[in-house]
Short mmCIF file of C-alpha atoms and ligand atoms in Angstrom, two decimals:
data_model
loop_
_atom_site.label_atom_id
_atom_site.label_comp_id
_atom_site.label_asym_id
_atom_site.label_seq_id
_atom_site.Cartn_x
_atom_site.Cartn_y
_atom_site.Cartn_z
CA MET A 242 29.75 143.03 -26.24
CA ARG A 243 27.37 145.82 -26.81
CA VAL A 244 28.73 148.97 -28.37
CA ARG A 245 26.95 151.75 -26.55
CA ALA A 246 28.36 154.77 -28.34
CA LEU A 247 25.79 154.88 -31.09
CA ALA A 248 26.10 158.05 -33.06
CA GLY A 249 22.53 158.27 -34.27
CA VAL A 250 20.05 160.33 -32.35
CA VAL A 251 16.43 159.94 -33.23
CA LEU A 252 14.72 163.24 -33.65
CA LEU A 253 11.16 162.31 -33.07
CA ALA A 254 8.77 164.69 -31.46
CA THR A 255 7.19 163.84 -28.14
CA MET A 256 3.58 163.27 -28.84
CA THR A 257 0.54 161.89 -27.17
CA LEU A 258 0.65 158.20 -26.54
CA ALA A 259 -1.21 155.23 -27.89
CA GLY A 260 -4.97 155.38 -28.05
CA THR A 261 -7.66 153.15 -26.66
CA PRO A 262 -8.32 149.87 -28.40
CA ALA A 263 -11.65 149.68 -30.17
CA THR A 264 -13.36 146.40 -30.86
CA ALA A 265 -14.68 144.54 -33.89
CA ALA A 266 -12.21 145.67 -36.50
CA PRO A 267 -12.30 144.35 -40.06
CA PRO A 268 -9.36 142.20 -41.13
CA ALA A 269 -6.30 144.05 -42.34
CA ALA A 270 -6.49 145.18 -45.93
CA PRO A 271 -3.59 144.04 -48.11
CA THR A 272 -0.92 146.69 -48.03
CA ALA A 273 1.40 147.83 -50.75
CA LEU A 274 4.81 148.08 -49.20
CA PRO A 275 8.06 149.23 -50.75
CA ALA A 276 10.53 146.45 -51.33
CA ALA A 277 13.23 146.06 -48.74
CA ALA A 278 16.29 143.93 -48.43
CA GLY A 279 15.03 140.74 -46.83
CA PRO A 280 16.47 137.95 -44.77
CA THR A 281 17.20 135.98 -47.92
CA SER A 282 19.02 138.73 -49.80
CA THR A 283 22.47 137.81 -48.59
CA GLY A 284 21.64 134.64 -46.67
CA PRO A 285 19.49 134.49 -43.57
CA ALA A 286 22.16 133.13 -41.27
CA ALA A 287 24.47 136.01 -42.01
CA THR A 288 21.98 138.81 -41.77
CA GLY A 289 18.98 137.63 -39.73
CA LEU A 290 18.02 139.68 -36.70
CA ARG A 291 19.28 137.03 -34.33
CA THR A 292 22.78 136.99 -35.74
CA VAL A 293 23.21 140.73 -35.63
CA ALA A 294 21.57 140.98 -32.19
CA ASP A 295 23.98 138.35 -30.86
CA ARG A 296 26.88 140.45 -32.07
CA ALA A 297 25.34 143.48 -30.40
CA GLY A 298 24.95 141.59 -27.10
CA LEU A 299 21.18 141.99 -27.12
CA ARG A 300 18.49 139.34 -26.95
CA ILE A 301 15.90 139.78 -29.69
CA GLY A 302 12.50 138.16 -29.24
CA THR A 303 9.03 137.64 -30.59
CA ALA A 304 5.64 136.70 -29.25
CA VAL A 305 4.74 133.28 -30.60
CA ASP A 306 1.34 132.14 -31.83
CA MET A 307 1.28 128.42 -31.04
CA ALA A 308 -1.17 127.47 -33.80
CA ALA A 309 1.13 129.13 -36.33
CA LEU A 310 4.19 127.46 -34.84
CA ALA A 311 2.53 124.07 -35.29
CA GLY A 312 1.01 124.58 -38.72
CA ASP A 313 3.06 127.13 -40.63
CA ALA A 314 6.54 125.89 -41.53
CA PRO A 315 7.95 129.19 -42.84
CA TYR A 316 6.69 130.92 -39.67
CA ARG A 317 8.33 128.26 -37.53
CA ALA A 318 11.61 128.56 -39.41
CA ALA A 319 11.55 132.33 -39.02
CA VAL A 320 10.97 132.12 -35.24
CA ALA A 321 14.05 129.92 -34.93
CA ARG A 322 16.21 131.89 -37.35
CA GLU A 323 15.40 135.47 -36.40
CA PHE A 324 14.99 135.39 -32.60
CA SER A 325 16.95 134.48 -29.50
CA THR A 326 14.01 134.74 -27.08
CA VAL A 327 10.35 133.81 -27.33
CA THR A 328 7.25 134.89 -25.43
CA ALA A 329 4.00 132.96 -25.41
CA GLU A 330 1.44 135.28 -26.99
CA ASN A 331 -1.35 133.56 -25.06
CA VAL A 332 -0.56 130.06 -23.83
CA MET A 333 1.02 130.97 -20.50
CA LYS A 334 -1.88 133.19 -19.46
CA TRP A 335 -3.95 131.95 -16.56
CA GLU A 336 -7.04 131.09 -18.61
CA ALA A 337 -4.86 128.89 -20.83
CA VAL A 338 -2.99 127.02 -18.10
CA GLU A 339 -5.83 126.50 -15.58
CA PRO A 340 -9.12 126.59 -17.49
CA GLN A 341 -10.91 124.81 -14.66
CA ARG A 342 -9.99 125.21 -11.05
CA GLY A 343 -7.29 122.71 -10.19
CA VAL A 344 -7.10 121.37 -13.75
CA HIS A 345 -3.90 122.47 -15.42
CA ASP A 346 -3.08 122.30 -19.09
CA TRP A 347 0.55 123.03 -19.68
CA ALA A 348 0.75 121.29 -23.05
CA ALA A 349 0.93 124.29 -25.37
CA ALA A 350 3.25 126.25 -23.10
CA ASP A 351 5.50 123.22 -22.71
CA ARG A 352 5.69 122.93 -26.48
CA LEU A 353 6.96 126.49 -26.68
CA VAL A 354 9.51 125.94 -23.94
CA ASP A 355 10.70 122.77 -25.70
CA PHE A 356 10.94 124.63 -29.00
CA ALA A 357 12.99 127.34 -27.30
CA ARG A 358 15.34 124.83 -25.76
CA ALA A 359 15.83 123.05 -29.09
CA ASN A 360 16.65 126.38 -30.70
CA ARG A 361 18.80 127.74 -27.85
CA GLN A 362 16.33 130.51 -27.09
CA LYS A 363 15.40 132.09 -23.76
CA VAL A 364 11.78 132.28 -22.69
CA ARG A 365 9.98 135.36 -21.38
CA GLY A 366 7.10 134.12 -19.25
CA HIS A 367 3.94 136.14 -19.82
CA THR A 368 2.04 136.78 -17.59
CA LEU A 369 1.13 135.84 -14.00
CA VAL A 370 -1.14 138.59 -12.67
CA TRP A 371 -3.36 140.62 -14.99
CA HIS A 372 -6.94 141.82 -15.30
CA ASN A 373 -7.43 140.15 -18.70
CA GLN A 374 -7.52 136.53 -19.79
CA ASN A 375 -8.19 135.16 -16.34
CA PRO A 376 -10.19 131.92 -16.17
CA SER A 377 -13.93 132.42 -15.81
CA TRP A 378 -13.87 130.49 -12.54
CA VAL A 379 -11.68 133.25 -11.09
CA ASN A 380 -13.86 136.05 -12.36
CA GLU A 381 -17.22 134.52 -11.66
CA GLN A 382 -16.86 132.70 -8.38
CA ALA A 383 -17.55 134.72 -5.23
CA PHE A 384 -14.32 134.39 -3.28
CA THR A 385 -13.66 136.20 -0.03
CA PRO A 386 -10.50 138.34 -0.18
CA GLU A 387 -8.67 135.71 1.88
CA GLN A 388 -9.71 132.97 -0.53
CA LEU A 389 -8.82 135.05 -3.56
CA ARG A 390 -5.39 135.74 -2.15
CA ALA A 391 -4.84 132.02 -1.66
CA VAL A 392 -6.08 131.35 -5.20
CA LEU A 393 -3.66 133.89 -6.64
CA ARG A 394 -0.80 132.59 -4.55
CA LYS A 395 -1.45 129.04 -5.67
CA HIS A 396 -1.61 130.10 -9.32
CA ILE A 397 1.72 131.91 -9.15
CA ILE A 398 3.49 129.14 -7.24
CA ASP A 399 2.04 126.44 -9.53
CA GLU A 400 2.96 128.17 -12.75
CA VAL A 401 6.40 129.45 -11.79
CA SER A 402 7.26 126.07 -10.26
CA HIS A 403 6.13 124.24 -13.37
CA PHE A 404 8.57 126.25 -15.49
CA ARG A 405 11.26 126.59 -12.84
CA GLY A 406 14.69 126.86 -14.43
CA ARG A 407 13.20 127.16 -17.92
CA VAL A 408 11.90 130.73 -17.89
CA TRP A 409 14.37 133.61 -18.08
CA HIS A 410 12.04 136.51 -17.27
CA TRP A 411 8.56 136.56 -15.83
CA ASP A 412 6.15 139.40 -16.45
CA VAL A 413 4.88 138.97 -12.91
CA VAL A 414 2.35 141.77 -12.85
CA ASN A 415 0.96 143.23 -16.05
CA GLU A 416 -0.70 146.66 -16.41
CA VAL A 417 -1.03 147.82 -12.80
CA PHE A 418 -1.71 151.49 -13.51
CA ASN A 419 -4.02 153.62 -15.59
CA ASP A 420 -2.43 156.13 -17.96
CA ASP A 421 -2.99 158.92 -15.40
CA GLY A 422 -0.92 157.03 -12.83
CA THR A 423 -3.82 155.91 -10.65
CA TRP A 424 -4.16 152.25 -9.75
CA ARG A 425 -6.14 150.26 -12.28
CA ASP A 426 -9.39 149.00 -10.82
CA THR A 427 -9.01 145.21 -11.04
CA ILE A 428 -10.24 142.17 -9.18
CA TRP A 429 -6.83 142.14 -7.45
CA LEU A 430 -6.82 145.75 -6.31
CA ARG A 431 -10.45 145.63 -5.18
CA ASN A 432 -10.05 142.50 -3.12
CA LEU A 433 -6.43 142.47 -2.03
CA GLY A 434 -5.38 146.12 -2.04
CA GLN A 435 -2.12 147.44 -3.45
CA GLY A 436 -0.13 144.81 -1.57
CA TYR A 437 -0.99 142.23 -4.20
CA VAL A 438 1.93 143.46 -6.29
CA ALA A 439 4.54 142.84 -3.58
CA ASP A 440 2.94 139.50 -2.75
CA ALA A 441 3.04 138.39 -6.37
CA PHE A 442 6.75 139.16 -6.69
CA ARG A 443 7.56 137.40 -3.41
CA TRP A 444 5.64 134.28 -4.40
CA ALA A 445 7.21 134.17 -7.85
CA HIS A 446 10.69 134.57 -6.39
CA GLN A 447 10.03 131.82 -3.88
CA ALA A 448 9.02 129.45 -6.71
CA ASP A 449 11.99 130.25 -8.97
CA PRO A 450 14.77 132.34 -7.41
CA GLN A 451 16.72 132.40 -10.70
CA ALA A 452 14.04 133.97 -12.90
CA LYS A 453 14.21 137.73 -13.36
CA LEU A 454 10.92 139.28 -12.30
CA PHE A 455 9.39 142.13 -14.29
CA LEU A 456 6.65 144.69 -14.11
CA ASN A 457 5.18 145.27 -17.57
CA ASP A 458 2.89 147.87 -19.14
CA TYR A 459 2.05 149.92 -22.22
CA ASN A 460 2.20 153.71 -22.61
CA ASN A 461 5.10 153.70 -20.16
CA GLU A 462 7.91 154.31 -22.64
CA GLY A 463 8.62 157.93 -21.80
CA VAL A 464 8.50 159.94 -18.59
CA ASN A 465 4.80 160.44 -17.89
CA ALA A 466 2.18 159.98 -15.19
CA LYS A 467 2.08 156.23 -15.68
CA SER A 468 5.84 155.67 -15.63
CA ASP A 469 6.08 158.07 -12.64
CA ALA A 470 3.66 155.78 -10.82
CA TYR A 471 5.88 152.79 -11.65
CA TYR A 472 8.93 154.69 -10.51
CA ALA A 473 7.33 155.41 -7.13
CA LEU A 474 6.12 151.82 -6.85
CA VAL A 475 9.56 150.36 -7.62
CA LYS A 476 11.15 152.59 -5.00
CA GLN A 477 8.63 151.38 -2.45
CA LEU A 478 9.05 147.74 -3.41
CA LYS A 479 12.84 148.00 -3.30
CA ALA A 480 12.72 149.71 0.10
CA ALA A 481 10.59 146.84 1.37
CA GLY A 482 13.02 144.25 0.01
CA VAL A 483 10.59 142.94 -2.61
CA PRO A 484 12.35 140.98 -5.40
CA VAL A 485 11.46 143.13 -8.40
CA GLN A 486 14.19 143.05 -11.02
CA GLY A 487 12.83 144.42 -14.26
CA TYR A 488 10.81 147.19 -15.86
CA GLY A 489 9.07 145.97 -18.99
CA VAL A 490 8.03 148.41 -21.67
CA GLN A 491 5.52 146.76 -23.99
CA GLY A 492 6.02 149.35 -26.74
CA HIS A 493 2.71 149.16 -28.57
CA LEU A 494 3.17 152.25 -30.73
CA ALA A 495 1.11 153.80 -33.49
CA VAL A 496 2.45 156.00 -36.27
CA GLN A 497 -0.28 158.57 -35.69
CA TYR A 498 0.90 159.13 -32.09
CA GLY A 499 4.67 159.01 -32.59
CA VAL A 500 7.38 157.91 -30.20
CA PRO A 501 8.05 159.58 -26.84
CA GLY A 502 11.38 161.37 -27.13
CA ASP A 503 12.35 160.69 -23.51
CA THR A 504 12.25 156.90 -23.61
CA LEU A 505 15.97 156.56 -22.89
CA THR A 506 15.71 159.00 -19.97
CA ASN A 507 12.91 156.87 -18.58
CA LEU A 508 14.81 153.59 -18.96
CA ARG A 509 17.81 155.13 -17.27
CA ARG A 510 15.91 156.19 -14.17
CA PHE A 511 14.63 152.66 -13.64
CA GLU A 512 18.11 151.28 -14.21
CA LYS A 513 19.41 153.64 -11.50
CA LEU A 514 16.99 151.94 -9.11
CA GLY A 515 18.81 148.69 -9.87
CA LEU A 516 16.39 147.25 -12.41
CA GLN A 517 16.99 145.71 -15.78
CA THR A 518 14.81 147.05 -18.55
CA ALA A 519 13.32 145.37 -21.61
CA PHE A 520 11.05 146.13 -24.53
CA THR A 521 8.57 143.31 -24.33
CA GLU A 522 5.82 143.68 -26.95
CA VAL A 523 6.89 146.13 -29.62
CA ASP A 524 4.65 146.75 -32.59
CA VAL A 525 3.94 149.91 -34.55
CA ARG A 526 0.47 149.98 -36.01
CA MET A 527 -0.96 152.41 -38.54
CA PRO A 528 -4.34 153.49 -39.83
CA LEU A 529 -5.01 151.42 -42.94
CA PRO A 530 -4.30 151.59 -45.77
CA ALA A 531 -0.56 151.80 -45.39
CA ASP A 532 1.32 154.36 -47.46
CA PRO A 533 5.03 155.10 -47.86
CA ILE A 534 5.20 157.76 -45.14
CA LYS A 535 3.42 155.56 -42.59
CA VAL A 536 5.74 152.72 -43.49
CA GLN A 537 8.72 155.01 -42.99
CA ALA A 538 7.35 156.26 -39.65
CA GLN A 539 6.85 152.67 -38.60
CA ALA A 540 10.49 151.83 -39.29
CA GLN A 541 11.49 154.86 -37.22
CA GLY A 542 9.22 153.76 -34.37
CA PHE A 543 10.77 150.29 -34.24
CA THR A 544 14.31 151.66 -34.39
CA ALA A 545 13.71 154.49 -31.90
CA LEU A 546 12.83 151.94 -29.22
CA LEU A 547 15.70 149.70 -30.28
CA GLN A 548 18.16 152.57 -30.12
CA ALA A 549 16.94 153.49 -26.65
CA CYS A 550 17.51 149.89 -25.59
CA LEU A 551 21.01 149.83 -27.11
CA LEU A 552 21.91 153.17 -25.54
CA ALA A 553 20.67 152.16 -22.10
CA ASP A 554 22.98 150.29 -19.73
CA ARG A 555 20.78 147.41 -18.63
CA CYS A 556 18.23 146.92 -21.41
CA VAL A 557 18.51 143.17 -21.87
CA SER A 558 15.99 142.30 -24.54
CA TYR A 559 13.84 143.67 -27.31
CA THR A 560 10.76 141.64 -28.20
CA VAL A 561 8.25 142.26 -30.99
CA TRP A 562 4.63 141.28 -30.46
CA GLY A 563 4.53 139.10 -33.53
CA PHE A 564 6.83 139.55 -36.51
CA THR A 565 4.37 139.05 -39.35
CA ASP A 566 1.01 140.62 -40.15
CA ARG A 567 -0.21 137.12 -40.95
CA TYR A 568 -0.89 136.66 -37.22
CA SER A 569 -0.86 140.12 -35.62
CA TRP A 570 -3.41 140.87 -32.88
CA VAL A 571 -3.73 144.50 -34.03
CA PRO A 572 -6.47 144.42 -36.71
CA GLY A 573 -8.79 142.52 -34.37
CA VAL A 574 -8.44 145.06 -31.58
CA PHE A 575 -7.74 148.48 -33.09
CA ASP A 576 -10.47 149.42 -35.48
CA GLY A 577 -9.16 150.28 -38.96
CA GLN A 578 -5.52 149.79 -37.99
CA GLY A 579 -2.97 147.13 -38.81
CA SER A 580 0.27 146.41 -40.63
CA ALA A 581 1.95 146.65 -37.24
CA THR A 582 4.81 144.17 -37.57
CA PRO A 583 8.11 144.12 -39.50
CA LEU A 584 6.98 141.51 -42.07
CA ASP A 585 3.79 141.55 -44.11
CA GLU A 586 1.24 138.73 -44.49
CA ASN A 587 3.53 136.97 -46.96
CA LEU A 588 6.51 137.20 -44.61
CA THR A 589 8.03 139.80 -46.92
CA PRO A 590 10.14 142.28 -44.97
CA LYS A 591 9.06 145.89 -44.72
CA PRO A 592 11.54 148.74 -44.23
CA ALA A 593 11.09 148.22 -40.47
CA TYR A 594 12.80 144.86 -40.73
CA ALA A 595 15.84 146.25 -42.53
CA ALA A 596 15.94 149.18 -40.11
CA LEU A 597 16.02 146.87 -37.09
CA ARG A 598 18.67 144.71 -38.66
CA ASP A 599 20.81 147.67 -39.70
CA THR A 600 20.59 149.24 -36.24
CA LEU A 601 21.63 145.98 -34.61
CA ALA A 602 24.46 145.62 -37.12
CA VAL A 603 25.76 149.09 -36.26
CA ALA A 604 25.57 148.28 -32.53
CA GLY A 605 27.48 145.03 -33.07
CA ARG A 606 30.36 146.55 -34.99
C1 XIL B 225 -2.94 139.90 -26.71
C2 XIL B 225 -2.74 138.79 -27.72
O1 XIL B 225 -1.86 139.23 -28.71
C3 XIL B 225 -4.07 138.41 -28.35
O2 XIL B 225 -3.92 137.27 -29.18
C4 XIL B 225 -5.11 138.13 -27.25
O3 XIL B 225 -6.36 137.90 -27.85
C5 XIL B 225 -5.19 139.28 -26.29
O4 XIL B 225 -3.92 139.56 -25.75
N1 XIL B 225 -0.71 143.50 -23.84
C6 XIL B 225 -0.31 142.27 -23.38
C7 XIL B 225 -0.54 141.07 -24.20
O5 XIL B 225 0.34 142.20 -22.32
O6 XIL B 225 -0.74 139.91 -23.44
C8 XIL B 225 -1.68 141.25 -25.17
O7 XIL B 225 -1.72 140.11 -26.03
C9 XIL B 225 -1.50 142.53 -25.95
C10 XIL B 225 -1.48 143.71 -25.01
#
């Protein structure tokens, strides 16, 4: 079981949170990283993240790139060896599973679920309701609000039913609020009003009563306007009997912005409302080129969130949004930034990898 009495306290200043993604970034420059003890130093089975996380009673996960899983054997081996949960980086998103109205393509997502089963991994389903990566037929067709509600309901029921019994957590609604705590202006809010959130959770629960249902967002690690908005929303949903069971913290950090010092306080207040918590998409990017202090700050960012999870009472999983820079989404989205994952392009561990492993090992003692 999890040892909660960790002695270490991370002294990281509270700073402003992650910035706005820019577009059209150049590919990541090769980075010179200090050597770190890797998964092969004393045998992967003995020291891989998965083994130490198991001992600590925590599920450790990664987002999975399906092309890499199919074509890159060392990547595939690392997904199986290092992680006890997987999240589809893209293939469970609506545009992937229903590219044309009424025409479903579950093939890639099924492959991930099969891989997870073969490797005794849980699956985090990501994501049912979002403003990004919706099929063009949803965005472009002129639906009345009533029609759109029926379209959304059908999507949720179809997808959750398809994976019924095989998905552990669903990120039911992704990125509901702006950073200032106001409701994000999306096709769902505009047409359906705020009630779309409660509806989505009810429909998902109806389709798979066993799956744990999560809200999920970024810049919601600490206590701030955005997490306050979630806190108020969860209270409302709970009071109305809506089946919301988890608060997902994506955890897209950047070394230049630091880590919010009140992350644990924030997790705890959601746990007091009866929710589980999870880190769902952790990465810690940096302005390129990398240098030793950025690399050190990155390791601290990864471990600060992990420590918060281990110190919390109901933080059930910690997922990184990709574990190698070979496939990270960061350089394509954040101009001039990269090196955001624990392993470099050659799958060589950075200090962040050893720091995660060491923290899990301490928790599992
Ligand atoms: C990203 C994927 O990593 C990219 O491959 C894709 O092009 C865009 O989406 N928050 C989320 C994730 O909830 O779904 C996003 O994933 C990253 C930000």
